[in-house]
CSV table of C-alpha atoms and ligand atoms in Angstrom, one decimal:
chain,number,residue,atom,x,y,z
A,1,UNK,CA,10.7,22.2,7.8
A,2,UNK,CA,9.5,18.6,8.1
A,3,UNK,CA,6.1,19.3,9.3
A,4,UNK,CA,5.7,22.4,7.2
A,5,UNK,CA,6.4,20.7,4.3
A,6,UNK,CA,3.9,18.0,4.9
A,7,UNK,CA,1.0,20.3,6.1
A,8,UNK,CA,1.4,21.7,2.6
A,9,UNK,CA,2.0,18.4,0.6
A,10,UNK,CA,-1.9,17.5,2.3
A,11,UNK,CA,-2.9,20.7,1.0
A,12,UNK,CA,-3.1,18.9,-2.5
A,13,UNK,CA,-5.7,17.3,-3.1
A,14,UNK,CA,-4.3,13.8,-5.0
A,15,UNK,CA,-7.0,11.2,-4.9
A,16,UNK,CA,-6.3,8.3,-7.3
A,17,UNK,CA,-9.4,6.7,-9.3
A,18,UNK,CA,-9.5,2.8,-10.1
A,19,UNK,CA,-12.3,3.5,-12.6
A,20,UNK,CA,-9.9,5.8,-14.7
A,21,UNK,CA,-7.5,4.7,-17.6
A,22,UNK,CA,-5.2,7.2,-17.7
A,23,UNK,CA,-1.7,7.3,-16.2
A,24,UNK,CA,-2.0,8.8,-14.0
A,25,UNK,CA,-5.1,7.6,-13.5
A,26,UNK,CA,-6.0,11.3,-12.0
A,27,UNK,CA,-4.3,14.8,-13.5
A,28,UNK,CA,-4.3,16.6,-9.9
A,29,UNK,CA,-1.9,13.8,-8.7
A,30,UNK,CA,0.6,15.8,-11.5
A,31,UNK,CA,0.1,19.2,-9.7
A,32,UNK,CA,2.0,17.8,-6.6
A,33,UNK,CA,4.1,16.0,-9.1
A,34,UNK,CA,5.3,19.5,-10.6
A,35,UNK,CA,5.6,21.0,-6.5
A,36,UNK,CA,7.6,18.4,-6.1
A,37,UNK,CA,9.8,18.9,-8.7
A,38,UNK,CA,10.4,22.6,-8.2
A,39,UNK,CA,10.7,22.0,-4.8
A,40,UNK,CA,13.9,19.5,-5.3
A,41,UNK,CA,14.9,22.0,-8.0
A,42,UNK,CA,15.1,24.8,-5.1
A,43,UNK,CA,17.1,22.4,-3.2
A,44,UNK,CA,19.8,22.0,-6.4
A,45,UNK,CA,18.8,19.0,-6.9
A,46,UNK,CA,18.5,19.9,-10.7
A,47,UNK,CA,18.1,16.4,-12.2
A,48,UNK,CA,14.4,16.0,-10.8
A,49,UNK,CA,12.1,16.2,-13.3
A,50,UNK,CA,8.5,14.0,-13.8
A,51,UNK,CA,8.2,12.3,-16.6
A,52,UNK,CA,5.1,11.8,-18.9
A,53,UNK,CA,3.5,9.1,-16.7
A,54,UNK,CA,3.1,11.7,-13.5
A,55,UNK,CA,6.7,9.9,-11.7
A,56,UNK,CA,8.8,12.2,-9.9
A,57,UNK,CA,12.5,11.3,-10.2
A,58,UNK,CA,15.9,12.6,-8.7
A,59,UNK,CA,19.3,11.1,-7.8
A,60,UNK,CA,21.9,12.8,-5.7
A,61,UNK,CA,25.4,11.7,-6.3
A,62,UNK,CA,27.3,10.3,-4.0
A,63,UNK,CA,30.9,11.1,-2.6
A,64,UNK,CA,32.5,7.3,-1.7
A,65,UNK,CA,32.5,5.4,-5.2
A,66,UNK,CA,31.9,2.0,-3.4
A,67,UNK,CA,28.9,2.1,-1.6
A,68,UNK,CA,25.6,0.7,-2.6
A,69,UNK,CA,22.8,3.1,-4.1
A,70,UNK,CA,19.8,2.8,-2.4
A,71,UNK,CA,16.8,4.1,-3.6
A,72,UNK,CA,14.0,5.9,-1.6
A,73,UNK,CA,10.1,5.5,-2.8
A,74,UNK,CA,6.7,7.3,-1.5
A,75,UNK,CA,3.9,7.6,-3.7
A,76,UNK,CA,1.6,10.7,-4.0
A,77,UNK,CA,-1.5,9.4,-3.6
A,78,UNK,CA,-3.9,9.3,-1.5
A,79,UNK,CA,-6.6,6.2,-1.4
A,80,UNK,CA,-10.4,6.3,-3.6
A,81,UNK,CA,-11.8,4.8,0.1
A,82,UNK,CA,-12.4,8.5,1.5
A,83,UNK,CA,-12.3,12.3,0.4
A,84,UNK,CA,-8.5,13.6,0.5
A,85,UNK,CA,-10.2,17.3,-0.9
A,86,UNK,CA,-9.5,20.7,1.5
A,87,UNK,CA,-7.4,18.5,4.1
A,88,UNK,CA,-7.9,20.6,7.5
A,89,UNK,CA,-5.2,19.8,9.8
A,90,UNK,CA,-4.7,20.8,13.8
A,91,UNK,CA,-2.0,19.7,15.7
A,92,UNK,CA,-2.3,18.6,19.1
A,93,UNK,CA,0.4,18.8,21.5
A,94,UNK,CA,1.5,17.0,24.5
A,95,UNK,CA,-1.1,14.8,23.6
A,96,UNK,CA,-3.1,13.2,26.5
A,97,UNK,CA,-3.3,9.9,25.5
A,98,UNK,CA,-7.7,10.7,25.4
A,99,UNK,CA,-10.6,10.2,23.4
A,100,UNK,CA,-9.8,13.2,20.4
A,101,UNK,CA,-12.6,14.8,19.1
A,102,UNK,CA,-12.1,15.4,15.7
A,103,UNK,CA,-15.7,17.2,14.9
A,104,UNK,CA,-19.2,17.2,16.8
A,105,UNK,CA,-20.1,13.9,15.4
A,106,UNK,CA,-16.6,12.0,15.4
A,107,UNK,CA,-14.1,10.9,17.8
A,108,UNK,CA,-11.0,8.8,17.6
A,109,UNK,CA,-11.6,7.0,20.7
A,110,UNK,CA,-9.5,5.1,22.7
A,111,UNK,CA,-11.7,2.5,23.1
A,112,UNK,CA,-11.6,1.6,19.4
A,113,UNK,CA,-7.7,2.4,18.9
A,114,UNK,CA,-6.5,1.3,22.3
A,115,UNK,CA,-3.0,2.0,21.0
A,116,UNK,CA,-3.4,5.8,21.0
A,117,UNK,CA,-2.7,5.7,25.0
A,118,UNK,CA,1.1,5.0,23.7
A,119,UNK,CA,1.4,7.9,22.6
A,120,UNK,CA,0.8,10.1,25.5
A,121,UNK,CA,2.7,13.4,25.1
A,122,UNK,CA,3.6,13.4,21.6
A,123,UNK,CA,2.4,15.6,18.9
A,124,UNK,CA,-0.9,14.6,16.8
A,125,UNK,CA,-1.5,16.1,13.5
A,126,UNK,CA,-5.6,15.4,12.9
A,127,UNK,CA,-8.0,16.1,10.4
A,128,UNK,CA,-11.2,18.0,11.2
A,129,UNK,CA,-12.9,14.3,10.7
A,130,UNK,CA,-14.4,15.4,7.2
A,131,UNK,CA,-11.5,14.2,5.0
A,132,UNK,CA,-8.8,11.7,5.6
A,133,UNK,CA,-5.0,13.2,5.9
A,134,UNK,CA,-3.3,12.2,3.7
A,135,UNK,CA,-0.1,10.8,5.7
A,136,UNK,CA,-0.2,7.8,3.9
A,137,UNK,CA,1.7,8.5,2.1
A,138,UNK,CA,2.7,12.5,2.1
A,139,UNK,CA,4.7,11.5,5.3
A,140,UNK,CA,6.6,9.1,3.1
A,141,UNK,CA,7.5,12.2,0.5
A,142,UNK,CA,8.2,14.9,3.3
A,143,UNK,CA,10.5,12.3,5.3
A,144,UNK,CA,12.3,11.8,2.3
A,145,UNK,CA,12.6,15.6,1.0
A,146,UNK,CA,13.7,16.5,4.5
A,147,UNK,CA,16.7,13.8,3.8
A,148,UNK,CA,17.2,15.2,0.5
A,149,UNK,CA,17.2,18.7,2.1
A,150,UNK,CA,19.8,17.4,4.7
A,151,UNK,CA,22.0,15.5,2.1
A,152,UNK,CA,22.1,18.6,0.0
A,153,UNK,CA,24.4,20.4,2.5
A,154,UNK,CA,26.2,17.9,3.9
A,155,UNK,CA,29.6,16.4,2.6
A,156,UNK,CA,29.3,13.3,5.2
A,157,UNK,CA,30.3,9.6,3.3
A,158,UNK,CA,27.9,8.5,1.2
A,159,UNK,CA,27.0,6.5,-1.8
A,160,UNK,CA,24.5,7.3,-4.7
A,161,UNK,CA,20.5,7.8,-3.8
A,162,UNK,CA,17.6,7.9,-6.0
A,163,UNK,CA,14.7,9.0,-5.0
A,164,UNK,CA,11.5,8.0,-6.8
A,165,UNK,CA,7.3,9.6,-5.9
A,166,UNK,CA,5.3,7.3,-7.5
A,167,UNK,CA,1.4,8.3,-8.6
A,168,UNK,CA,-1.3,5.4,-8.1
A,169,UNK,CA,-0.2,3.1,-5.2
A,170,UNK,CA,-3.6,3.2,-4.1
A,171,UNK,CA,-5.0,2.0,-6.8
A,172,UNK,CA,-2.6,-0.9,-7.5
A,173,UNK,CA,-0.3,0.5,-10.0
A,174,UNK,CA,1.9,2.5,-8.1
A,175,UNK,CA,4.8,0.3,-10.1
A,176,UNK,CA,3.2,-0.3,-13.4
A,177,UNK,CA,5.7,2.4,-15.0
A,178,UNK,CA,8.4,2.6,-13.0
A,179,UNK,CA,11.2,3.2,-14.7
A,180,UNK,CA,14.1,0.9,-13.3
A,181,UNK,CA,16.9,1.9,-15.5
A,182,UNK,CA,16.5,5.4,-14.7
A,183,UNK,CA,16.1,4.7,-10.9
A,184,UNK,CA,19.1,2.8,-11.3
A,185,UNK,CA,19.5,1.6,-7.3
A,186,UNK,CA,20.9,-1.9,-5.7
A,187,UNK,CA,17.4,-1.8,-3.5
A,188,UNK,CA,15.3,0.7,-2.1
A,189,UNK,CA,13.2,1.3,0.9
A,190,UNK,CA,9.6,2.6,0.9
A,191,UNK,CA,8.2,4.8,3.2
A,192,UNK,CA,4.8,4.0,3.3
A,193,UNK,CA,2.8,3.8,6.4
A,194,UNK,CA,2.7,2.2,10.1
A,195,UNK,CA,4.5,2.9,13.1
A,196,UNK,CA,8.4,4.2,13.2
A,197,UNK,CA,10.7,1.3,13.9
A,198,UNK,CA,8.6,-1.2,11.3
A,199,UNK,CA,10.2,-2.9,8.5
A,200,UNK,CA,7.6,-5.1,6.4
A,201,UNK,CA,9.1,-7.7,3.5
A,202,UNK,CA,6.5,-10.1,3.9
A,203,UNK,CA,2.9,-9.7,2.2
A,204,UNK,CA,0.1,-11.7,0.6
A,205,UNK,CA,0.7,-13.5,-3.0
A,206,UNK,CA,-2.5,-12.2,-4.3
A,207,UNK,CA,-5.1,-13.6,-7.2
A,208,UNK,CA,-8.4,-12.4,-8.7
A,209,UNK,CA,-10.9,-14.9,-9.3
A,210,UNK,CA,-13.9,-13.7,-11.4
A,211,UNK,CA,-16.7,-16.6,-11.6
A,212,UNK,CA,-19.8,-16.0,-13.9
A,213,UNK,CA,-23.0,-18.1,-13.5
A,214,UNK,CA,-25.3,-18.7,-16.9
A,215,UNK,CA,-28.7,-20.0,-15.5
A,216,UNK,CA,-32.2,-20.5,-18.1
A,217,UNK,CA,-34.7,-18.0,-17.2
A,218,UNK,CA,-38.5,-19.3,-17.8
A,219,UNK,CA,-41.8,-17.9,-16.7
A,220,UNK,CA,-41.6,-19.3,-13.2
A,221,UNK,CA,-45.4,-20.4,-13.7
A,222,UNK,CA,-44.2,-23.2,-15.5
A,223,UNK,CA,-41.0,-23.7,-14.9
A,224,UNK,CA,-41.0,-26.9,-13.5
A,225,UNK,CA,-37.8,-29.2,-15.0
A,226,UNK,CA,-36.1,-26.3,-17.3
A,227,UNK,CA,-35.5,-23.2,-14.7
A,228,UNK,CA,-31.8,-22.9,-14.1
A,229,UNK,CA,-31.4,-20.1,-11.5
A,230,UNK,CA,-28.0,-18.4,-11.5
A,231,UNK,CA,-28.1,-16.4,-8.3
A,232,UNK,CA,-28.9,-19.8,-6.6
A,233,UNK,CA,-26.1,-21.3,-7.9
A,234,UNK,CA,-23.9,-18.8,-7.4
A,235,UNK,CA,-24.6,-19.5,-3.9
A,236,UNK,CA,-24.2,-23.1,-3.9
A,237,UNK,CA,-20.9,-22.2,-5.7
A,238,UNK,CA,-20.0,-20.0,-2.9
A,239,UNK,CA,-21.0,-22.5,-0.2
A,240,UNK,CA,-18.3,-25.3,-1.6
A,241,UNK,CA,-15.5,-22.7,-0.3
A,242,UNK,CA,-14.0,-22.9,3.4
A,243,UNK,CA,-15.9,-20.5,5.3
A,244,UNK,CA,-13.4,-20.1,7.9
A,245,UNK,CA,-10.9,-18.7,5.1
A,246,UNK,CA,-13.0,-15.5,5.3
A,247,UNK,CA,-11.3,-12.0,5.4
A,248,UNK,CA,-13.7,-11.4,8.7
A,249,UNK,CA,-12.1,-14.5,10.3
A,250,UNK,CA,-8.5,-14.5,9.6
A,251,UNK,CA,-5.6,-12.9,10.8
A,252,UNK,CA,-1.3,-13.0,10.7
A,253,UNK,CA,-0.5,-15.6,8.7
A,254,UNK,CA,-3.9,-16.8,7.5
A,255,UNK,CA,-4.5,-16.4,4.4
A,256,UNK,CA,-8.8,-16.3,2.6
A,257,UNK,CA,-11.0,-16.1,0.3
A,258,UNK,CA,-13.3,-12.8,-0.3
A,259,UNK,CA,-16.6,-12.3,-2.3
A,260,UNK,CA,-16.2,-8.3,-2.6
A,261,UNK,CA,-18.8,-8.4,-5.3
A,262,UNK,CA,-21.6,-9.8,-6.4
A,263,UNK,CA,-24.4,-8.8,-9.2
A,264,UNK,CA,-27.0,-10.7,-11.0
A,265,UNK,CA,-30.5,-12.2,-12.3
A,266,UNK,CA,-32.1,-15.5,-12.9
A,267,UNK,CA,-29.9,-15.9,-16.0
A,268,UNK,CA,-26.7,-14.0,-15.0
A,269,UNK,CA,-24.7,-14.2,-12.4
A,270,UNK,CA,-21.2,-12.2,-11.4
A,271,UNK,CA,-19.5,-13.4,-8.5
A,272,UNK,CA,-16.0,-11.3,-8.2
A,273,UNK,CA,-13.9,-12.6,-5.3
A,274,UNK,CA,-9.7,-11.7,-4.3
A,275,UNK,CA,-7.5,-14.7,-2.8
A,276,UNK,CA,-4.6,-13.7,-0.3
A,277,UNK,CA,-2.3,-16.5,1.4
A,278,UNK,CA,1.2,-15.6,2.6
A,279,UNK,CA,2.4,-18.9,1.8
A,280,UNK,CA,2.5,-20.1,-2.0
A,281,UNK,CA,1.4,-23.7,-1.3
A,282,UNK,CA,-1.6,-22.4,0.4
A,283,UNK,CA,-2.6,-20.0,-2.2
A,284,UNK,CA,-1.9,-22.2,-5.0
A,285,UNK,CA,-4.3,-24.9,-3.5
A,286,UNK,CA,-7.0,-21.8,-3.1
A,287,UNK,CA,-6.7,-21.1,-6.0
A,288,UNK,CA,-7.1,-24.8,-6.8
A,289,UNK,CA,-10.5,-24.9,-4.9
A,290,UNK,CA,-12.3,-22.4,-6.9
A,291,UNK,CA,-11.0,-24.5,-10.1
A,292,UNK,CA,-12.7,-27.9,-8.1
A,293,UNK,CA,-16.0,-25.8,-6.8
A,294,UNK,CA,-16.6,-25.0,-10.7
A,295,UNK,CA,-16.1,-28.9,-11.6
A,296,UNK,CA,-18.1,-29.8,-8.9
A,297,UNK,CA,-21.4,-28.0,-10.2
A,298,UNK,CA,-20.6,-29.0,-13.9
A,299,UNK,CA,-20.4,-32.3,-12.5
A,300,UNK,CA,-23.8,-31.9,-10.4
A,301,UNK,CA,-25.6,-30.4,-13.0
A,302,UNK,CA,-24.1,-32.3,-15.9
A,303,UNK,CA,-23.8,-28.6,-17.8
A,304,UNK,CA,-21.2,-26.1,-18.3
A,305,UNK,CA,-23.0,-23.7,-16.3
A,306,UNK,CA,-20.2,-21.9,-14.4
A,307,UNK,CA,-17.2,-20.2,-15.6
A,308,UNK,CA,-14.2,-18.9,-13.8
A,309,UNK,CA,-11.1,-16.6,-14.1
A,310,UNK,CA,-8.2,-17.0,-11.5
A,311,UNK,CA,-5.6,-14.4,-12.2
A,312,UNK,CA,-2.4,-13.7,-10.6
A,313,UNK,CA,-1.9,-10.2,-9.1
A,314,UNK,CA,1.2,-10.2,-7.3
A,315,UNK,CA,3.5,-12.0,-5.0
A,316,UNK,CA,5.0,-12.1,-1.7
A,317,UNK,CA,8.2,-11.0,-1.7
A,318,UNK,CA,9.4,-12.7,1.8
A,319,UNK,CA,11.4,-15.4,-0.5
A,320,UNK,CA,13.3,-12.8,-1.9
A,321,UNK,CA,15.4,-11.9,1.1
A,322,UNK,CA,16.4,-15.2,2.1
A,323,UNK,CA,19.8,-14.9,0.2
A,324,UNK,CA,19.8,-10.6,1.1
A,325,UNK,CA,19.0,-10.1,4.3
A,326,UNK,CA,21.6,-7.9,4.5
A,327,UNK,CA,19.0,-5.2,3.2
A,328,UNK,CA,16.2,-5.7,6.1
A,329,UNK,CA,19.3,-6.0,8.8
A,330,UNK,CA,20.8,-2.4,7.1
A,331,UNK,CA,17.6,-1.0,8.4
A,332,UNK,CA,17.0,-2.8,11.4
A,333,UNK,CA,20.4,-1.4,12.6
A,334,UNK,CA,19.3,2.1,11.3
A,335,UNK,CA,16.4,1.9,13.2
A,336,UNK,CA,18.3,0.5,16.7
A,337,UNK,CA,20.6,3.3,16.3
A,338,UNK,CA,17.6,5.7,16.6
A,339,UNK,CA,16.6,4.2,20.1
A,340,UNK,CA,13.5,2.0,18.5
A,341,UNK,CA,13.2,-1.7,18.5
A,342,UNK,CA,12.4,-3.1,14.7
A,343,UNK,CA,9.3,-4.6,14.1
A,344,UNK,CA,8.2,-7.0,11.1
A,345,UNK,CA,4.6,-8.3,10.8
A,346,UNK,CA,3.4,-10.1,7.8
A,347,UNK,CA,1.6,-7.1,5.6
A,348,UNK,CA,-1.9,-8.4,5.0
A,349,UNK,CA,-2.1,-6.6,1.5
A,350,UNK,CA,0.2,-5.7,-0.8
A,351,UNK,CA,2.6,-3.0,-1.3
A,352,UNK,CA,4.5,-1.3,-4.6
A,353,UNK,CA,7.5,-2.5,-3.0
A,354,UNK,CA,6.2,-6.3,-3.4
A,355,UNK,CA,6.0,-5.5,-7.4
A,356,UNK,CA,9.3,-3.6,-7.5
A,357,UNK,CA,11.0,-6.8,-5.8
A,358,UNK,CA,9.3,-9.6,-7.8
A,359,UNK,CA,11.0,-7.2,-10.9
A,360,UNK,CA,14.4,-7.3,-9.0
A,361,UNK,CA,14.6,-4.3,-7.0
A,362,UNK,CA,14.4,-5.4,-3.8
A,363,UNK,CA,12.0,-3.4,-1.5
A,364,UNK,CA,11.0,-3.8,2.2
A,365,UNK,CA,8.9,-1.2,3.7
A,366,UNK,CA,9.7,1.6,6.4
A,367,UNK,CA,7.0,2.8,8.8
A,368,UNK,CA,6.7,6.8,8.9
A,369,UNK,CA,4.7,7.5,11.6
A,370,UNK,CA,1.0,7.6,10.4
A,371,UNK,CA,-2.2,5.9,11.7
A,372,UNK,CA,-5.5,4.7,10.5
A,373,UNK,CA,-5.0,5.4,7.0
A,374,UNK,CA,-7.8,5.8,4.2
A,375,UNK,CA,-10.1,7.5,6.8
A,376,UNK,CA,-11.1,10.3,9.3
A,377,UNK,CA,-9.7,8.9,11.8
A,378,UNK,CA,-6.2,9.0,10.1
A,379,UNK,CA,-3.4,10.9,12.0
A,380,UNK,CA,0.5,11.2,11.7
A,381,UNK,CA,2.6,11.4,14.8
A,382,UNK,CA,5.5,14.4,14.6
A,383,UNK,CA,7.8,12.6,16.4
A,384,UNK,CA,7.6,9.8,14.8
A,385,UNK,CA,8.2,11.5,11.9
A,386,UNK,CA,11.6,13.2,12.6
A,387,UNK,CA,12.6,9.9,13.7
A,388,UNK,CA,11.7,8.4,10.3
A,389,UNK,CA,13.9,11.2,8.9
A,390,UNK,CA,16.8,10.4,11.5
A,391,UNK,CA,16.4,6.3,10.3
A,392,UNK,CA,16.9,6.8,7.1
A,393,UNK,CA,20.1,9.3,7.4
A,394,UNK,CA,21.3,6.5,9.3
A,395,UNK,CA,21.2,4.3,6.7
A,396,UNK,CA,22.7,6.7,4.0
A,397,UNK,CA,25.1,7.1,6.4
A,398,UNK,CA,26.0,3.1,7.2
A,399,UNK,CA,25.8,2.3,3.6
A,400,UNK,CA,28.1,5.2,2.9
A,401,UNK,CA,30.9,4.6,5.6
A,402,UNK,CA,30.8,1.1,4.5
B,501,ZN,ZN1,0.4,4.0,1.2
């Protein structure tokens, strides 16, 4: 049922929009919402229900008083970056480990994803290269319905699990309305992208720094003493900030700076930039440098002519498993117990579950077996995916015999 389910959760089409206001910031995110729904409904589970905001929610009680509830999260949709409209899926089996032609003009080569060659004789689930998949994160919800399937029929130990599909990840405010009381969990996994086996609690802290340029426009005939050009001090702006700390030459643990956007005239200028740095005394003293780059062309130019905005936008949430590690080594033994070796790498981003920790549910991530996300070239592995399933039974099961 696993893969059948997820063909079908791709069927909807669930794209979120960062220009929108609305929660959900799209209405078709709602449709699989209220699938969802019915579908847990079909499955007794007759609690589920979404609430105004587009969250799906559902707890199934547990039989051993004493253990933990854990929480499962996946959210519904699917990233802005690429179309995510009439998914077309084909499923390739006993995969050779080649170049997969997706469409006449596009190939997921080997070349440019060397790690496909791993995953020689396994089954592939593809797009027809017009539309990404959608596995990230519909892999997420079908992994966990399958569990809530299993669950359902089983009288095996086990404590209480909510289970939580959350609209808007993509878009940054996957957490905005989550409801914690009503989740009601000691911590919670998400399943949300990257190999089986991975379990990610570190990510960027993360700020927004807008920086706006005021220049004096004059005919440039006679302009000589009085023109003030913004776009050229926008540059000069730019130019005081460690090139090196650039998205395009950073990697692991290194953290940057990144103009994303830039607009302007003569008397205008918009520079929009995001800050990432794993470690807080880095990021604080980036932050710091776009502070001492705007006092440094005040200084120069003995006018208030730039302005800037450094805002927070979340944090990383390594610090808080120092004192609970118990949670990543629940799932590291889950994941052993399945015949994988656990993997943690630093997440260069951010995740819902970094928002839902720094509020006090703790959150690492769980990989679910999907590839290349907000593209074409996006793919799910099947087997991969059963394991997922299989990985997190195994830790209802260690928190419930506990
Ligand atoms: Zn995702």
């Amino acid at each position: 049922m696993l893969v059948e389910r997820f063909l079908k959760y791709v069927s909807f089409d669930t794209e979120s929009d960062p220009s929108s206001e609305t929660i959900p910031s799209t209405s078709k995110q709602k449709l699989l919402a209220e699938y969802l729904v019915k579908e847990l409904h079909d499955l007794k589970v007759d609690n589920a229900h979404m609430d105004e905001y587009g969250y799906v929610y559902a707890h199934i009680k547990g039989n051993n008083p004493d253990a933990d509830t854990v929480g499962f999260i996946a959210h519904m949709d699917t990233s802005f970056d690429f179309s995510g409209k009439d998914v077309k899926t084909r499923i390739i089996e006993d995969y050779d480990g080649l170049d997969i032609k997706l469409n006449d003009d596009l190939t997921t080569s080997v070349e440019v994803f060397p790690f496909l060659s791993n995953l020689k004789g396994q089954s592939l689930i593809v797009t027809d290269g017009t539309t990404l998949l959608g596995a990230d994160d519909k892999a997420g919800i079908a992994e966990i319905m399958t569990l809530v399937e299993y669950l359902m029929t089983s009288d095996a130990a086990r404590g209480d699990i909510s289970i939580c599909f959350t609209p808007d990840e993509e878009i940054g405010r996957g957490a905005d309305m989550f409801d914690y009381k009503k989740f009601n969990a000691d911590y919670a996994y998400t399943l949300d992208g990257g190999p089986v086996g991975s379990i990610e609690f570190e990510n960027f802290n993360a700020a927004s720094a807008d920086v706006h340029v005021s220049g004096i426009s004059i005919h440039p005939g006679d302009s000589k003493d009085k023109m003030v050009n913004a776009i050229l001090i926008a540059m000069e702006f730019n130019s005081l900030l460690d090139a090196t700390a650039r998205p395009e030459h950073t990697e692991s643990y290194e953290g940057f700076y990144h103009l994303h956007d830039m607009s302007g005239d003569v008397s205008n200028t918009e520079m929009n930039y995001i800050i990432r740095d794993h470690d807080s005394q880095a990021f604080a003293f980036k932050k710091n440098q776009i502070v001492k780059a705007r006092d440094f062309i005040n200084n120069k130019y003995q006018a208030e002519l730039v302005k800037v905005d450094v805002k927070d936008s979340y944090y990383n949430m390594a610090s808080f498993f120092t004192d609970q590690m118990h949670i990543i080594e629940l799932a590291r033994e889950a994941i052993t117990a399945q015949g994988f070796d656990p993997v943690s790498l630093p997440i260069r981003g951010g995740t819902d579950g970094a928002r839902l920790t720094y509020e006090g549910l703790l959150t690492p991530n769980l990989g679910t077996g999907g590839y290349n996300y907000h593209g074409p070239h996006e793919f799910a592995v099947i087997e991969e995916m059963q394991a997922s399933v299989e990985i997190i039974k195994n830790i209802v099961k260690i928190i419930g015999e506990r």
